[in-house]
Short mmCIF file of C-alpha atoms in Angstrom, two decimals:
data_model
loop_
_atom_site.label_atom_id
_atom_site.label_comp_id
_atom_site.label_asym_id
_atom_site.label_seq_id
_atom_site.Cartn_x
_atom_site.Cartn_y
_atom_site.Cartn_z
CA UNK A 19 -63.06 -84.37 89.68
CA UNK A 20 -59.40 -85.37 89.69
CA UNK A 21 -58.41 -87.73 92.46
CA UNK A 22 -54.82 -86.64 92.86
CA UNK A 23 -53.29 -83.38 93.99
CA UNK A 24 -49.90 -84.95 93.23
CA UNK A 25 -49.65 -85.77 89.50
CA UNK A 26 -46.96 -88.37 90.14
CA UNK A 27 -49.17 -90.22 92.61
CA UNK A 28 -52.55 -91.70 91.68
CA UNK A 29 -54.32 -93.91 94.16
CA UNK A 30 -57.37 -96.15 94.06
CA UNK A 31 -59.94 -96.69 96.79
CA UNK A 32 -61.28 -99.86 95.20
CA UNK A 33 -59.38 -102.12 97.65
CA UNK A 34 -61.60 -100.58 100.36
CA UNK A 35 -64.82 -101.06 98.39
CA UNK A 36 -65.17 -97.51 97.04
CA UNK A 37 -65.76 -97.80 93.32
CA UNK A 38 -65.98 -94.14 92.21
CA UNK A 39 -63.14 -91.68 91.67
CA UNK A 40 -64.95 -88.63 93.00
CA UNK A 41 -62.35 -87.91 95.64
CA UNK A 42 -59.64 -85.36 96.25
CA UNK A 43 -56.27 -86.72 97.35
CA UNK A 44 -53.71 -84.91 99.49
CA UNK A 45 -55.13 -81.41 99.12
CA UNK A 46 -53.31 -78.59 100.82
CA UNK A 47 -54.63 -77.04 104.00
CA UNK A 48 -55.51 -73.84 102.10
CA UNK A 49 -57.48 -75.78 99.47
CA UNK A 50 -59.49 -77.62 102.12
CA UNK A 51 -60.10 -74.33 103.94
CA UNK A 52 -61.51 -72.77 100.76
CA UNK A 53 -63.65 -75.81 99.87
CA UNK A 54 -65.17 -75.76 103.37
CA UNK A 55 -66.12 -72.10 102.93
CA UNK A 56 -67.56 -72.70 99.44
CA UNK A 57 -69.70 -75.53 100.78
CA UNK A 58 -70.95 -73.26 103.60
CA UNK A 59 -69.60 -75.73 106.13
CA UNK A 60 -67.58 -73.14 108.04
CA UNK A 61 -66.68 -69.47 108.42
CA UNK A 62 -63.39 -67.62 108.51
CA UNK A 63 -62.43 -65.91 111.75
CA UNK A 64 -60.74 -62.52 111.75
CA UNK A 65 -57.47 -64.32 112.57
CA UNK A 66 -57.73 -66.28 109.31
CA UNK A 67 -58.56 -69.54 111.09
CA UNK A 68 -61.42 -71.73 109.87
CA UNK A 69 -64.35 -71.97 112.31
CA UNK A 70 -66.60 -75.03 112.12
CA UNK A 71 -69.39 -76.55 114.15
CA UNK A 72 -69.01 -80.30 114.72
CA UNK A 73 -72.77 -80.79 115.07
CA UNK A 74 -74.53 -83.00 117.58
CA UNK A 75 -71.31 -84.12 119.26
CA UNK A 76 -68.86 -81.56 120.61
CA UNK A 77 -66.72 -84.12 122.41
CA UNK A 78 -65.85 -87.80 122.41
CA UNK A 79 -68.54 -90.35 123.21
CA UNK A 80 -66.79 -93.00 125.37
CA UNK A 81 -69.87 -95.24 125.60
CA UNK A 82 -69.87 -95.56 121.81
CA UNK A 83 -66.23 -96.63 121.45
CA UNK A 84 -65.74 -100.31 120.64
CA UNK A 85 -62.94 -102.77 119.95
CA UNK A 86 -63.51 -105.83 117.79
CA UNK A 87 -63.05 -108.94 119.94
CA UNK A 88 -61.05 -111.46 117.93
CA UNK A 89 -57.95 -113.66 118.13
CA UNK A 90 -55.62 -110.69 118.46
CA UNK A 91 -57.54 -108.87 121.18
CA UNK A 92 -59.55 -111.48 123.09
CA UNK A 93 -56.96 -112.31 125.76
CA UNK A 94 -55.11 -108.99 125.88
CA UNK A 95 -57.69 -106.19 126.08
CA UNK A 96 -58.99 -105.03 129.47
CA UNK A 97 -62.66 -105.55 128.56
CA UNK A 98 -65.36 -103.62 130.40
CA UNK A 99 -67.10 -100.25 130.38
CA UNK A 100 -64.08 -98.56 128.77
CA UNK A 101 -63.11 -101.18 126.19
CA UNK A 102 -66.42 -102.50 124.93
CA UNK A 103 -66.30 -105.65 122.75
CA UNK A 104 -67.75 -105.71 119.22
CA UNK A 105 -68.42 -108.80 117.12
CA UNK A 106 -66.25 -109.27 113.99
CA UNK A 107 -69.26 -110.16 111.84
CA UNK A 108 -71.11 -107.06 113.01
CA UNK A 109 -68.07 -104.94 112.15
CA UNK A 110 -67.81 -106.40 108.65
CA UNK A 111 -71.49 -105.74 107.98
CA UNK A 112 -71.33 -102.19 109.35
CA UNK A 113 -68.16 -101.43 107.39
CA UNK A 114 -69.91 -102.50 104.17
CA UNK A 115 -72.88 -100.23 104.96
CA UNK A 116 -70.59 -97.24 105.60
CA UNK A 117 -68.67 -97.88 102.37
CA UNK A 118 -71.96 -98.12 100.46
CA UNK A 119 -72.91 -94.74 101.94
CA UNK A 120 -69.55 -93.20 100.98
CA UNK A 121 -69.87 -94.55 97.43
CA UNK A 122 -72.59 -91.91 96.95
CA UNK A 123 -70.46 -89.00 98.15
CA UNK A 124 -67.50 -86.83 97.23
CA UNK A 125 -64.58 -87.78 99.46
CA UNK A 126 -61.32 -86.34 100.74
CA UNK A 127 -58.37 -88.69 101.18
CA UNK A 128 -55.07 -88.16 102.97
CA UNK A 129 -51.97 -90.24 103.53
CA UNK A 130 -50.12 -89.41 106.73
CA UNK A 131 -48.39 -91.15 109.59
CA UNK A 132 -48.06 -91.29 113.36
CA UNK A 133 -44.87 -91.44 115.47
CA UNK A 134 -41.95 -89.09 114.80
CA UNK A 135 -39.42 -91.86 115.51
CA UNK A 136 -38.88 -93.77 112.25
CA UNK A 137 -38.56 -97.08 114.14
CA UNK A 138 -42.16 -96.76 115.33
CA UNK A 139 -43.72 -94.99 112.38
CA UNK A 140 -47.25 -96.10 111.49
CA UNK A 141 -48.49 -95.14 108.00
CA UNK A 142 -52.17 -94.22 107.82
CA UNK A 143 -54.70 -93.54 105.05
CA UNK A 144 -57.74 -91.49 106.06
CA UNK A 145 -60.98 -91.28 104.06
CA UNK A 146 -63.13 -88.32 105.08
CA UNK A 147 -66.65 -87.32 104.11
CA UNK A 148 -66.06 -83.65 105.04
CA UNK A 149 -63.26 -81.38 103.78
CA UNK A 150 -62.66 -79.81 107.20
CA UNK A 151 -62.25 -83.26 108.76
CA UNK A 152 -59.50 -83.91 106.20
CA UNK A 153 -57.92 -80.57 107.08
CA UNK A 154 -57.93 -81.69 110.73
CA UNK A 155 -56.07 -84.83 109.67
CA UNK A 156 -53.52 -82.65 107.86
CA UNK A 157 -53.02 -80.67 111.06
CA UNK A 158 -52.89 -83.50 113.56
CA UNK A 159 -50.90 -86.29 111.91
CA UNK A 160 -47.38 -86.12 110.55
CA UNK A 161 -47.16 -84.97 106.94
CA UNK A 162 -45.09 -87.15 104.58
CA UNK A 163 -42.71 -85.55 102.11
CA UNK A 164 -43.42 -85.76 98.37
CA UNK A 165 -40.67 -88.38 98.13
CA UNK A 166 -42.24 -90.47 100.90
CA UNK A 167 -45.66 -90.26 99.25
CA UNK A 168 -44.40 -91.89 96.06
CA UNK A 169 -43.79 -95.15 97.89
CA UNK A 170 -46.44 -94.76 100.60
CA UNK A 171 -48.14 -98.01 101.65
CA UNK A 172 -50.72 -97.45 104.41
CA UNK A 173 -50.76 -99.89 107.32
CA UNK A 174 -53.92 -98.55 108.98
CA UNK A 175 -57.11 -97.19 107.44
CA UNK A 176 -59.40 -94.60 109.03
CA UNK A 177 -62.90 -94.35 107.55
CA UNK A 178 -64.69 -91.24 108.78
CA UNK A 179 -68.37 -90.78 107.84
CA UNK A 180 -70.01 -88.21 110.14
CA UNK A 181 -73.23 -88.20 108.11
CA UNK A 182 -73.80 -91.97 108.34
CA UNK A 183 -76.23 -92.99 111.09
CA UNK A 184 -76.11 -96.55 112.37
CA UNK A 185 -79.21 -98.56 113.21
CA UNK A 186 -78.36 -99.74 116.73
CA UNK A 187 -80.66 -102.78 116.71
CA UNK A 188 -79.29 -104.05 113.42
CA UNK A 189 -75.68 -102.88 113.57
CA UNK A 190 -74.81 -103.77 117.17
CA UNK A 191 -73.99 -100.21 118.26
CA UNK A 192 -75.46 -98.44 121.30
CA UNK A 193 -76.94 -95.63 119.22
CA UNK A 194 -76.41 -94.00 115.82
CA UNK A 195 -72.78 -92.90 116.38
CA UNK A 196 -69.76 -95.17 116.80
CA UNK A 197 -65.96 -95.38 116.80
CA UNK A 198 -64.70 -98.94 116.34
CA UNK A 199 -61.15 -100.34 116.20
CA UNK A 200 -60.45 -103.57 114.33
CA UNK A 201 -56.87 -104.78 114.97
CA UNK A 202 -57.09 -107.69 112.54
CA UNK A 203 -58.23 -105.57 109.59
CA UNK A 204 -56.31 -102.51 110.90
CA UNK A 205 -59.29 -100.20 110.45
CA UNK A 206 -60.69 -97.39 112.59
CA UNK A 207 -64.35 -96.98 111.59
CA UNK A 208 -66.05 -93.77 112.72
CA UNK A 209 -69.60 -92.69 111.93
CA UNK A 210 -72.49 -90.56 113.14
CA UNK A 211 -70.30 -87.92 114.77
CA UNK A 212 -68.49 -84.90 113.35
CA UNK A 213 -66.27 -84.46 116.40
CA UNK A 214 -62.77 -84.62 114.96
CA UNK A 215 -61.16 -85.78 118.21
CA UNK A 216 -62.55 -89.26 117.52
CA UNK A 217 -60.14 -89.54 114.55
CA UNK A 218 -56.95 -88.81 116.46
CA UNK A 219 -58.03 -90.71 119.58
CA UNK A 220 -58.87 -93.75 117.44
CA UNK A 221 -55.28 -94.00 116.21
CA UNK A 222 -53.94 -93.11 119.66
CA UNK A 223 -55.94 -96.01 121.14
CA UNK A 224 -54.59 -98.36 118.48
CA UNK A 225 -51.00 -97.33 119.26
CA UNK A 226 -51.67 -97.79 122.98
CA UNK A 227 -52.18 -101.47 122.20
CA UNK A 228 -49.59 -101.94 119.47
CA UNK A 229 -46.60 -100.23 121.11
CA UNK A 230 -46.56 -102.07 124.46
CA UNK A 231 -47.59 -105.45 123.02
CA UNK A 232 -45.49 -105.51 119.85
CA UNK A 233 -42.74 -102.91 120.43
CA UNK A 234 -42.24 -102.99 124.24
CA UNK A 235 -42.64 -99.21 124.18
CA UNK A 236 -44.68 -97.15 126.64
CA UNK A 237 -47.42 -94.96 125.08
CA UNK A 238 -48.37 -91.91 127.14
CA UNK A 239 -51.23 -89.41 127.22
CA UNK A 240 -48.95 -86.47 127.93
CA UNK A 241 -47.29 -83.35 126.56
CA UNK A 242 -43.52 -82.93 126.41
CA UNK A 243 -40.90 -80.24 125.94
CA UNK A 244 -37.13 -79.94 126.10
CA UNK A 245 -34.84 -77.32 127.64
CA UNK A 246 -31.73 -75.66 126.20
CA UNK A 247 -29.53 -78.28 127.90
CA UNK A 248 -31.48 -81.12 126.29
CA UNK A 249 -33.47 -82.01 129.42
CA UNK A 250 -36.88 -83.44 128.57
CA UNK A 251 -39.97 -82.84 130.72
CA UNK A 252 -43.24 -84.77 130.47
CA UNK A 253 -46.67 -83.49 131.56
CA UNK A 254 -49.42 -86.04 132.23
CA UNK A 255 -52.92 -84.77 132.78
CA UNK A 256 -56.55 -85.08 131.84
CA UNK A 257 -58.36 -82.51 129.70
CA UNK A 258 -58.43 -79.08 131.30
CA UNK A 259 -55.51 -79.58 133.69
CA UNK A 260 -52.98 -77.57 131.68
CA UNK A 261 -51.12 -80.14 129.57
CA UNK A 262 -51.04 -78.04 126.41
CA UNK A 263 -50.69 -74.70 128.20
CA UNK A 264 -47.75 -75.67 130.41
CA UNK A 265 -45.80 -77.48 127.70
CA UNK A 266 -45.99 -74.41 125.41
CA UNK A 267 -43.13 -72.61 127.16
CA UNK A 268 -41.24 -69.76 125.46
CA UNK A 269 -37.97 -70.97 127.04
CA UNK A 270 -38.34 -74.64 126.11
CA UNK A 271 -38.91 -76.32 122.75
CA UNK A 272 -42.23 -78.15 122.36
CA UNK A 273 -42.00 -81.85 121.45
CA UNK A 274 -45.77 -82.35 121.44
CA UNK A 275 -48.92 -81.56 123.41
CA UNK A 276 -50.88 -84.80 123.85
CA UNK A 277 -49.54 -88.21 122.78
CA UNK A 278 -46.03 -89.66 123.07
CA UNK A 279 -44.05 -92.87 123.22
CA UNK A 280 -41.10 -93.61 125.54
CA UNK A 281 -38.91 -96.23 123.91
CA UNK A 282 -36.08 -98.49 125.02
CA UNK A 283 -33.54 -96.37 123.12
CA UNK A 284 -33.89 -93.70 125.81
CA UNK A 285 -35.98 -91.23 123.87
CA UNK A 286 -39.47 -89.73 123.91
CA UNK A 287 -41.24 -89.16 120.57
CA UNK A 288 -44.42 -87.39 119.54
CA UNK A 289 -47.19 -89.40 117.87
CA UNK A 290 -48.63 -86.35 116.16
CA UNK A 291 -47.88 -83.52 113.79
CA UNK A 292 -50.08 -80.93 115.44
CA UNK A 293 -51.83 -79.71 118.57
CA UNK A 294 -55.46 -79.88 119.66
CA UNK A 295 -55.94 -77.34 122.43
CA UNK A 296 -58.89 -76.23 124.51
CA UNK A 297 -59.63 -72.54 123.95
CA UNK A 298 -62.09 -71.80 126.74
CA UNK A 299 -61.13 -68.39 128.20
CA UNK A 300 -58.04 -68.28 125.98
CA UNK A 301 -56.12 -65.00 126.07
CA UNK A 302 -52.99 -63.64 124.43
CA UNK A 303 -51.69 -62.63 127.84
CA UNK A 304 -51.93 -66.01 129.57
CA UNK A 305 -51.29 -68.35 126.63
CA UNK A 306 -49.48 -66.35 123.94
CA UNK A 307 -48.11 -69.38 122.05
CA UNK A 308 -51.50 -71.01 121.60
CA UNK A 309 -53.23 -67.70 120.90
CA UNK A 310 -50.65 -66.90 118.24
CA UNK A 311 -51.13 -70.31 116.60
CA UNK A 312 -54.74 -69.47 115.74
CA UNK A 313 -54.27 -68.21 112.20
CA UNK A 314 -54.80 -69.42 108.62
CA UNK A 315 -54.41 -73.19 108.71
CA UNK A 316 -55.93 -73.60 112.17
CA UNK A 317 -59.44 -74.95 112.77
CA UNK A 318 -61.60 -73.57 115.57
CA UNK A 319 -64.37 -75.90 116.74
CA UNK A 320 -67.70 -74.92 118.27
CA UNK A 321 -66.73 -71.37 119.18
CA UNK A 322 -68.92 -68.26 119.04
CA UNK A 323 -67.85 -65.29 116.94
CA UNK A 324 -69.49 -62.07 115.78
CA UNK A 325 -70.29 -60.93 112.25
CA UNK A 326 -66.77 -59.51 111.89
CA UNK A 327 -65.16 -62.85 112.75
CA UNK A 328 -64.02 -61.85 116.26
CA UNK A 329 -64.05 -64.89 118.56
CA UNK A 330 -65.49 -64.75 122.08
CA UNK A 331 -63.37 -67.35 123.84
CA UNK A 332 -65.38 -66.96 127.05
CA UNK A 333 -68.65 -67.97 125.36
CA UNK A 334 -69.46 -71.61 126.12
CA UNK A 335 -73.03 -71.58 124.81
CA UNK A 336 -72.26 -74.45 122.40
CA UNK A 337 -69.86 -76.36 124.66
CA UNK A 338 -67.20 -75.92 127.32
CA UNK A 339 -65.03 -78.11 125.09
CA UNK A 340 -64.23 -75.42 122.51
CA UNK A 341 -61.08 -76.41 120.61
CA UNK A 342 -58.46 -75.40 118.09
CA UNK A 343 -56.33 -77.72 115.96
CA UNK A 344 -53.20 -76.48 114.23
CA UNK A 345 -50.05 -77.99 112.72
CA UNK A 346 -47.19 -78.01 115.19
CA UNK A 347 -45.18 -75.58 113.07
CA UNK A 348 -47.68 -72.87 114.08
CA UNK A 349 -45.73 -72.85 117.34
CA UNK A 350 -42.39 -71.17 116.67
CA UNK A 351 -40.48 -72.83 119.50
CA UNK A 352 -40.71 -76.50 118.45
CA UNK A 353 -38.31 -79.41 118.48
CA UNK A 354 -37.47 -80.80 115.02
CA UNK A 355 -37.90 -83.69 114.73
CA UNK A 356 -40.37 -84.15 117.60
CA UNK A 357 -38.06 -86.36 119.68
CA UNK A 358 -36.34 -85.82 123.04
CA UNK A 359 -34.01 -87.77 125.31
CA UNK A 360 -35.00 -89.62 128.48
CA UNK A 361 -37.02 -87.24 130.69
CA UNK A 362 -35.44 -85.67 133.76
CA UNK A 363 -38.75 -84.54 135.25
CA UNK A 364 -42.32 -85.84 135.03
CA UNK A 365 -45.29 -83.75 136.13
CA UNK A 366 -48.69 -85.22 137.00
CA UNK A 367 -51.21 -82.39 136.53
CA UNK A 368 -54.50 -82.34 138.42
CA UNK A 369 -57.17 -79.66 138.73
CA UNK A 370 -58.11 -80.40 142.35
CA UNK A 371 -61.42 -78.61 142.85
CA UNK A 372 -61.39 -79.63 146.54
CA UNK A 373 -58.40 -77.32 147.01
CA UNK A 374 -56.56 -79.69 149.37
CA UNK A 375 -53.61 -80.96 147.32
CA UNK A 376 -50.38 -78.92 147.42
CA UNK A 377 -49.74 -76.75 144.34
CA UNK A 378 -46.57 -78.82 143.80
CA UNK A 379 -45.17 -81.82 145.64
CA UNK A 380 -42.47 -84.41 145.04
CA UNK A 381 -43.49 -88.06 144.79
CA UNK A 382 -41.63 -91.21 145.80
CA UNK A 383 -41.54 -94.05 143.22
CA UNK A 384 -44.43 -95.86 144.95
CA UNK A 385 -46.48 -92.63 145.13
CA UNK A 386 -45.75 -91.96 141.46
CA UNK A 387 -47.08 -95.38 140.46
CA UNK A 388 -50.15 -94.97 142.70
CA UNK A 389 -51.04 -91.54 141.34
CA UNK A 390 -50.39 -92.65 137.75
CA UNK A 391 -52.81 -95.55 138.11
CA UNK A 392 -55.34 -93.28 139.86
CA UNK A 393 -55.22 -90.41 137.33
CA UNK A 394 -57.09 -87.93 139.52
CA UNK A 395 -58.74 -84.64 138.68
CA UNK A 396 -62.10 -83.20 139.73
CA UNK A 397 -65.35 -82.09 138.17
CA UNK A 398 -66.42 -78.72 139.44
CA UNK A 399 -69.81 -77.86 140.85
CA UNK A 400 -72.30 -76.44 138.38
CA UNK A 401 -71.29 -78.58 135.41
CA UNK A 402 -74.20 -80.97 136.06
CA UNK A 403 -77.67 -80.33 137.46
CA UNK A 404 -77.80 -80.77 141.22
CA UNK A 405 -74.03 -80.83 141.69
CA UNK A 406 -73.26 -78.50 144.62
CA UNK A 407 -69.71 -79.54 145.42
CA UNK A 408 -66.69 -80.94 143.57
CA UNK A 409 -66.76 -84.55 142.39
CA UNK A 410 -63.55 -86.63 142.26
CA UNK A 411 -62.83 -87.94 138.77
CA UNK A 412 -60.34 -90.74 138.19
CA UNK A 413 -59.02 -91.85 134.81
CA UNK A 414 -56.33 -94.54 134.99
CA UNK A 415 -52.97 -93.56 133.50
CA UNK A 416 -54.41 -90.07 132.93
CA UNK A 417 -56.12 -91.45 129.84
CA UNK A 418 -58.29 -94.51 130.59
CA UNK A 419 -60.63 -94.03 127.59
CA UNK A 420 -57.68 -94.63 125.25
CA UNK A 421 -55.94 -97.47 127.14
CA UNK A 422 -56.86 -100.93 125.80
CA UNK A 423 -54.63 -102.86 128.23
CA UNK A 424 -55.03 -103.09 132.00
CA UNK A 425 -53.78 -99.86 133.63
CA UNK A 426 -51.23 -101.72 135.76
CA UNK A 427 -49.47 -102.82 132.55
CA UNK A 428 -48.74 -99.18 131.68
CA UNK A 429 -47.94 -98.34 135.32
CA UNK A 430 -45.38 -101.17 135.55
CA UNK A 431 -43.71 -99.98 132.34
CA UNK A 432 -43.64 -96.37 133.58
CA UNK A 433 -42.25 -97.35 137.01
CA UNK A 434 -39.48 -99.39 135.41
CA UNK A 435 -38.53 -96.58 133.03
CA UNK A 436 -38.64 -93.93 135.75
CA UNK A 437 -36.35 -96.01 137.95
CA UNK A 438 -33.89 -96.66 135.11
CA UNK A 439 -33.81 -92.99 134.07
CA UNK A 440 -33.68 -91.58 137.61
CA UNK A 441 -36.58 -89.24 136.96
CA UNK A 442 -38.00 -86.72 139.45
CA UNK A 443 -41.80 -87.01 139.61
CA UNK A 444 -43.98 -84.11 140.73
CA UNK A 445 -47.69 -83.80 141.48
CA UNK A 446 -48.92 -80.35 140.40
CA UNK A 447 -52.32 -78.98 141.42
CA UNK A 448 -53.50 -76.50 138.78
CA UNK A 449 -56.90 -76.38 140.50
CA UNK A 450 -58.08 -74.49 143.55
CA UNK A 451 -56.35 -72.80 146.47
CA UNK A 452 -57.74 -71.13 149.60
CA UNK A 453 -60.73 -73.47 149.69
CA UNK A 454 -62.72 -75.67 147.32
CA UNK A 455 -64.43 -74.55 144.12
CA UNK A 456 -66.95 -71.84 144.97
CA UNK A 457 -64.94 -70.59 147.95
CA UNK A 458 -61.30 -70.61 146.90
CA UNK A 459 -59.76 -69.35 143.67
CA UNK A 460 -58.04 -71.07 140.74
CA UNK A 461 -54.28 -71.33 141.12
CA UNK A 462 -52.60 -68.48 139.23
CA UNK A 463 -50.92 -69.68 136.06
CA UNK A 464 -47.86 -67.55 136.82
CA UNK A 465 -47.40 -69.40 140.13
CA UNK A 466 -47.75 -72.81 138.48
CA UNK A 467 -45.21 -71.83 135.83
CA UNK A 468 -42.81 -70.57 138.54
CA UNK A 469 -43.10 -73.87 140.45
CA UNK A 470 -42.52 -75.97 137.35
CA UNK A 471 -39.54 -73.83 136.34
CA UNK A 472 -38.10 -74.20 139.86
CA UNK A 473 -38.47 -77.99 139.63
CA UNK A 474 -36.84 -78.02 136.19
CA UNK A 475 -33.97 -75.83 137.40
CA UNK A 476 -33.36 -77.87 140.56
CA UNK A 477 -34.43 -75.00 142.81
CA UNK A 478 -36.84 -76.95 145.04
CA UNK A 479 -34.30 -78.28 147.51
CA UNK A 480 -33.92 -81.74 146.00
CA UNK A 481 -31.11 -82.71 148.32
CA UNK A 482 -32.31 -81.12 151.57
CA UNK A 483 -34.86 -82.95 153.71
CA UNK A 484 -35.62 -79.74 155.64
CA UNK A 485 -36.70 -78.08 152.40
CA UNK A 486 -39.92 -80.15 152.39
CA UNK A 487 -42.92 -80.72 154.61
CA UNK A 488 -44.55 -84.16 154.45
CA UNK A 489 -48.29 -83.74 153.92
CA UNK A 490 -50.08 -85.40 156.84
CA UNK A 491 -52.88 -86.89 154.72
CA UNK A 492 -51.37 -87.60 151.29
CA UNK A 493 -47.78 -88.22 152.46
CA UNK A 494 -46.31 -86.20 149.59
CA UNK A 495 -43.34 -83.86 150.07
CA UNK A 496 -44.38 -80.24 149.60
CA UNK A 497 -41.61 -77.64 149.31
CA UNK A 498 -41.47 -74.90 151.94
CA UNK A 499 -40.10 -72.29 149.54
CA UNK A 500 -40.15 -71.61 145.81
CA UNK A 501 -38.76 -68.64 143.87
CA UNK A 502 -41.56 -66.38 142.64
CA UNK A 503 -44.30 -67.98 144.77
CA UNK A 504 -45.59 -66.68 148.14
CA UNK A 505 -44.72 -69.16 150.89
CA UNK A 506 -48.35 -69.33 152.08
CA UNK A 507 -49.47 -70.55 148.65
CA UNK A 508 -47.22 -73.64 148.94
CA UNK A 509 -49.20 -74.93 151.95
CA UNK A 510 -52.83 -75.64 151.03
CA UNK A 511 -53.79 -75.89 154.71
CA UNK A 512 -52.42 -72.40 155.37
CA UNK A 513 -54.50 -70.92 152.54
CA UNK A 514 -57.77 -72.18 154.06
CA UNK A 515 -57.52 -70.44 157.46
CA UNK A 516 -59.69 -73.24 158.86
CA UNK A 517 -57.79 -76.40 159.82
CA UNK A 518 -60.86 -78.42 160.75
CA UNK A 519 -62.61 -77.85 157.42
CA UNK A 520 -59.36 -78.39 155.54
CA UNK A 521 -58.60 -81.77 157.10
CA UNK A 522 -62.19 -82.95 156.84
CA UNK A 523 -62.11 -82.17 153.09
CA UNK A 524 -58.63 -83.66 152.66
CA UNK A 525 -59.69 -86.94 154.24
CA UNK A 526 -62.84 -86.96 152.14
CA UNK A 527 -60.66 -86.83 149.02
CA UNK A 528 -58.21 -89.41 150.40
CA UNK A 529 -61.12 -91.82 150.98
CA UNK A 530 -62.21 -91.26 147.36
CA UNK A 531 -58.68 -92.19 146.23
CA UNK A 532 -58.74 -95.37 148.29
CA UNK A 533 -62.22 -96.35 147.13
CA UNK A 534 -61.25 -95.85 143.47
CA UNK A 535 -58.06 -97.88 143.93
CA UNK A 536 -59.92 -100.98 145.21
CA UNK A 537 -60.41 -102.19 141.64
CA UNK A 538 -56.63 -102.19 141.12
CA UNK A 539 -55.50 -103.63 144.46
CA UNK A 540 -55.41 -107.26 143.37
CA UNK A 541 -53.13 -106.29 140.47
CA UNK A 542 -50.91 -103.77 142.26
CA UNK A 543 -47.80 -104.62 144.29
CA UNK A 544 -47.51 -103.85 148.00
CA UNK A 545 -45.06 -101.07 147.16
CA UNK A 546 -47.56 -99.35 144.86
CA UNK A 547 -50.35 -99.72 147.45
CA UNK A 548 -48.13 -97.99 150.00
CA UNK A 549 -48.05 -94.93 147.77
CA UNK A 550 -51.65 -94.05 148.59
CA UNK A 551 -53.01 -91.49 151.09
CA UNK A 552 -53.99 -92.03 154.73
CA UNK A 553 -57.31 -93.64 155.57
CA UNK A 554 -59.85 -91.81 157.69
CA UNK A 555 -63.22 -93.22 158.78
CA UNK A 556 -66.00 -90.71 159.38
#
């Protein structure tokens, strides 16, 4: 089988230990789509998208993510339950075993890069065992031109072997699957899992170390878009809070939906060349841009569809984490290149299942730093056995699983940049209103969009103190009025119709914030600590 789709470019995998030439290089998306179908590894949906099942793992496995502890990382990584150390000798031995396994298999190889800003570009070579994994790489990373490929020299290597199972006792892993970063060898080694998100998050995690340490640039787990006047907006948020949905705005050009850098040249740049969106309960009415992007070239993961290829986006029988990946050009309204100027507005998105946070509120600089370090959202009741009420969930910097440095390092960088750029920071609750999960209802998307548009347009009384009410528990400034939103919706207390229950629940959440923040207190300044909510002792 020929190893090059580009006749002017022939590569060798021998430097990585792969001796055979049974690999396909730089295939097109359509070719990889067809190969996946021929190998019975996927089906075609009625939209033309490729539907695959990622197997045992339908999401990331944070407990099986490791970083090699060596001279580069030993004194810089925030070691612990999130960044788990791995011995260099164990990595070398495991790498050799994976390569030996791949030497017996047909492979799919792609050269690509991360970071749309040329000053931060990171060239990557990815070796995949599965054709659809390689198609995912085509979608999610930035695609070099034919001219760029002729002189392409990869800096990082991703080795992706879903079918390889580690022996935990021998290999030093926790179980048979693993995702390991080695900063000395510049390798992301992934095995035992077909979940494609491990590939992109591996490189994202690497950049989250490289950019702040080597480039003095802030990496962010966020989406971003830009208005007609060139005003950039950033949306931080954990999975399921609306990052992708809210950044895909028909009136604003999309920069990217998940991973960005904010450099010292006053610009924000996308790391990726595609989008990876949740599709649970997706509809053309509520999310037309994402729905329209699901066509030939897109990959649907772990969805249920009928014999005619019609997808049931409400069916979560495989997983709640159903996904689609597509190249960014599947969205018509995109910024080219994927770079914007300093942001004017930053939105922290949270799906508050307690229903006590305002649907939108303005944060002071100290509150912004506090909420950034906290990274709050909530797990809803019913997702785990025995869970009868919402559970607070905190992920530092709205992306702790991908942050190798201490969270306060990123928070300090963000605070400094926000101050220099004069950014407005907003906390947006895309979760529940009128009571907690099970009693209240999910905030209407049209209301959230109206509030964000009002903030972007300067229609939330930025210069009038009377335009805001200071929340008595969280101290945030909630607007009294917003175009297109009923006044009662803006006050979470008013939507409950039961002050006693509301305040009891609000203080319960504020105590959870304070308890979570204890692990950061010794690192955080007094100003940041003052940004937290009120204390209440039951």
